[in-house]
Amino acid sequence: MTRKRLGFFTRLLDNAAPKARYRLATEQIRHAERHGFDTAWIAQHHFHEHEGGLPSPLVFLAHVAAHTERIRLGTAIITLPLENPLRVAEDAAVLDLLSDGRLEVGFGSGGTPTSFLPFGLTINERAAAFADGLHLIQSAWRGDSLTHPDNHLYPPAPQLAERVWIATFSVEGAIRAAQGGHGLMLSRTQPRPADEPFLPLDAIQNPMIDAYLAALPSGVTPRILASRTAFVADSVDYALQVATPGLTKQAQQHRAAGYRVNGDNVTDYIQQFDAHIGDAKTVLDSLGKDSVLARATDISFQVHSVEPSHQDTLRSIELIAGQIAPQIL
């Protein structure tokens, strides 16, 4: 059986000015590389610094590529409807060349309604824009002529067509990802049905995996990335102490947005936000209840929305590499 790949994921949300955020995230990725992580994933968000600190993921990954040697670099995700598809195709081709073929390209359709407006779109137009953009990017990477017979992507990047990942919350999205021969990206958490607020995350995501595998064309190797929130510390008490402010803030934000959040302490929030928090044993026990992880080809861990300090994030990376990864990969 092929070993699963271990990933580190960051939304660049360290409590710092923008330049410092980028520096800290770069240090965290380098630390993950030193401790044997296979992949590093970064998110794109426009305008709202408290949701994510990076509007230009490929620019940032070019910087990271220059400071790393081995770790693969992925976007989780590029919000494709808000991009010029040909420019994405070109920038990704250049980045993959400069990083010696280390780029993984994850796409999604986006979820913050107000972010679409400055780009001349509404969120209701995102599905069509996503489909058109993905089609054009793949065409460019395949080397097709672009409007005129003389126009072809340079530098050529046919290899990137084999490294596309699609993020989705639905069975229908998983099927579309499979039909395109793409990788499936599963979120660290996702909304529950109104009538089943305590449904386990794997109960939602396993049907997506089933549909993906059933729809995957013959001969195409499955690629399933499961992202999970995990913060590991040297003691349970310290982990909970660090996690309390971030998870409490998330609970407040969810309630303000009209979502139901039960309880009033960090233990209540951990379960509802699908977080794995504690010392290594506690986190391993918690992850062991998540049946999706056994089916994933890739597992990426992020500290959001615990929001620990930089040093605590580095320590969590070390503990995941040394005590979690050997048991689950």
Tab-separated table of C-alpha atoms in Angstrom, residues 35-145:
chain	number	residue	atom	x	y	z
A	35	HIS	CA	10.531	17.495	9.769
A	36	GLY	CA	9.593	15.372	6.782
A	37	PHE	CA	6.278	16.819	5.636
A	38	ASP	CA	5.584	16.019	1.993
A	39	THR	CA	3.366	18.960	1.061
A	40	ALA	CA	2.562	22.524	2.098
A	41	TRP	CA	-0.784	24.094	1.225
A	42	ILE	CA	-1.826	27.734	1.341
A	43	ALA	CA	-5.218	29.404	0.937
A	44	GLN	CA	-6.291	32.427	-1.070
A	45	HIS	CA	-8.627	35.069	0.337
A	46	HIS	CA	-9.425	38.525	-0.992
A	47	PHE	CA	-9.977	41.624	1.149
A	48	HIS	CA	-10.864	40.068	4.532
A	49	GLU	CA	-7.673	39.655	6.563
A	50	HIS	CA	-9.436	37.800	9.370
A	51	GLU	CA	-10.539	35.037	6.973
A	52	GLY	CA	-7.193	34.662	5.272
A	53	GLY	CA	-4.108	36.733	4.748
A	54	LEU	CA	-3.162	36.042	1.139
A	55	PRO	CA	-4.740	37.266	-2.126
A	56	SER	CA	-1.838	36.118	-4.345
A	57	PRO	CA	-1.014	32.462	-3.637
A	58	LEU	CA	1.195	31.778	-6.655
A	59	VAL	CA	3.341	34.836	-5.927
A	60	PHE	CA	3.781	33.691	-2.343
A	61	LEU	CA	4.600	30.122	-3.359
A	62	ALA	CA	7.280	31.402	-5.735
A	63	HIS	CA	8.909	32.999	-2.687
A	64	VAL	CA	8.530	29.784	-0.663
A	65	ALA	CA	9.960	27.723	-3.529
A	66	ALA	CA	13.135	29.767	-3.353
A	67	HIS	CA	13.474	28.967	0.360
A	68	THR	CA	12.736	25.226	0.189
A	69	GLU	CA	14.130	22.260	-1.698
A	70	ARG	CA	11.859	19.239	-1.503
A	71	ILE	CA	8.423	19.945	-0.088
A	72	ARG	CA	5.609	20.106	-2.631
A	73	LEU	CA	3.691	23.388	-2.768
A	74	GLY	CA	-0.060	23.511	-3.210
A	75	THR	CA	-2.933	25.962	-3.457
A	76	ALA	CA	-5.915	25.136	-1.286
A	77	ILE	CA	-7.453	26.931	-2.977
A	78	ILE	CA	-7.272	29.431	-5.817
A	79	THR	CA	-10.737	31.016	-6.088
A	80	LEU	CA	-10.966	30.489	-9.819
A	81	PRO	CA	-14.045	32.609	-10.667
A	82	LEU	CA	-12.162	35.687	-9.433
A	83	GLU	CA	-9.109	35.080	-11.621
A	84	ASN	CA	-8.104	35.493	-15.257
A	85	PRO	CA	-7.743	31.823	-16.196
A	86	LEU	CA	-4.983	32.318	-18.748
A	87	ARG	CA	-2.917	34.313	-16.302
A	88	VAL	CA	-3.364	31.559	-13.715
A	89	ALA	CA	-2.232	29.000	-16.294
A	90	GLU	CA	0.835	31.078	-17.165
A	91	ASP	CA	1.822	31.895	-13.589
A	92	ALA	CA	1.414	28.270	-12.534
A	93	ALA	CA	3.547	27.121	-15.467
A	94	VAL	CA	6.361	29.495	-14.511
A	95	LEU	CA	6.138	28.573	-10.828
A	96	ASP	CA	6.233	24.852	-11.557
A	97	LEU	CA	9.322	25.365	-13.713
A	98	LEU	CA	11.110	27.433	-11.071
A	99	SER	CA	10.200	24.999	-8.274
A	100	ASP	CA	11.445	21.946	-10.199
A	101	GLY	CA	7.965	20.499	-10.646
A	102	ARG	CA	6.754	20.846	-7.056
A	103	LEU	CA	3.435	22.612	-7.687
A	104	GLU	CA	0.010	21.137	-6.856
A	105	VAL	CA	-2.925	23.260	-8.032
A	106	GLY	CA	-6.159	23.261	-6.056
A	107	PHE	CA	-9.171	25.198	-7.309
A	108	GLY	CA	-12.479	26.142	-5.755
A	109	SER	CA	-15.425	28.349	-6.546
A	110	GLY	CA	-15.291	30.554	-3.426
A	111	GLY	CA	-17.720	31.210	-0.622
A	112	THR	CA	-17.573	34.832	0.578
A	113	PRO	CA	-20.378	36.675	-1.246
A	114	THR	CA	-18.991	40.196	-0.903
A	115	SER	CA	-15.612	39.212	-2.375
A	116	PHE	CA	-17.193	38.655	-5.790
A	117	LEU	CA	-18.563	42.166	-6.179
A	118	PRO	CA	-15.320	44.092	-6.898
A	119	PHE	CA	-14.583	41.549	-9.634
A	120	GLY	CA	-17.864	42.278	-11.392
A	121	LEU	CA	-19.546	39.035	-10.378
A	122	THR	CA	-22.116	37.823	-7.911
A	123	ILE	CA	-21.747	34.607	-5.989
A	124	ASN	CA	-24.635	33.165	-7.998
A	125	GLU	CA	-22.464	33.352	-11.124
A	126	ARG	CA	-19.567	31.444	-9.634
A	127	ALA	CA	-20.404	27.936	-10.912
A	128	ALA	CA	-20.435	28.926	-14.574
A	129	ALA	CA	-17.336	31.093	-14.190
A	130	PHE	CA	-15.516	28.239	-12.440
A	131	ALA	CA	-16.371	25.709	-15.162
A	132	ASP	CA	-15.338	28.078	-17.970
A	133	GLY	CA	-12.105	29.020	-16.219
A	134	LEU	CA	-11.096	25.441	-15.489
A	135	HIS	CA	-11.778	24.425	-19.094
A	136	LEU	CA	-9.570	27.239	-20.414
A	137	ILE	CA	-6.724	26.494	-17.997
A	138	GLN	CA	-6.687	22.828	-18.929
A	139	SER	CA	-6.769	23.693	-22.605
A	140	ALA	CA	-3.796	26.008	-22.168
A	141	TRP	CA	-1.825	23.411	-20.216
A	142	ARG	CA	-2.558	20.782	-22.867
A	143	GLY	CA	-0.917	23.044	-25.456
A	144	ASP	CA	-4.063	23.825	-27.426
A	145	SER	CA	-4.058	26.912	-29.637
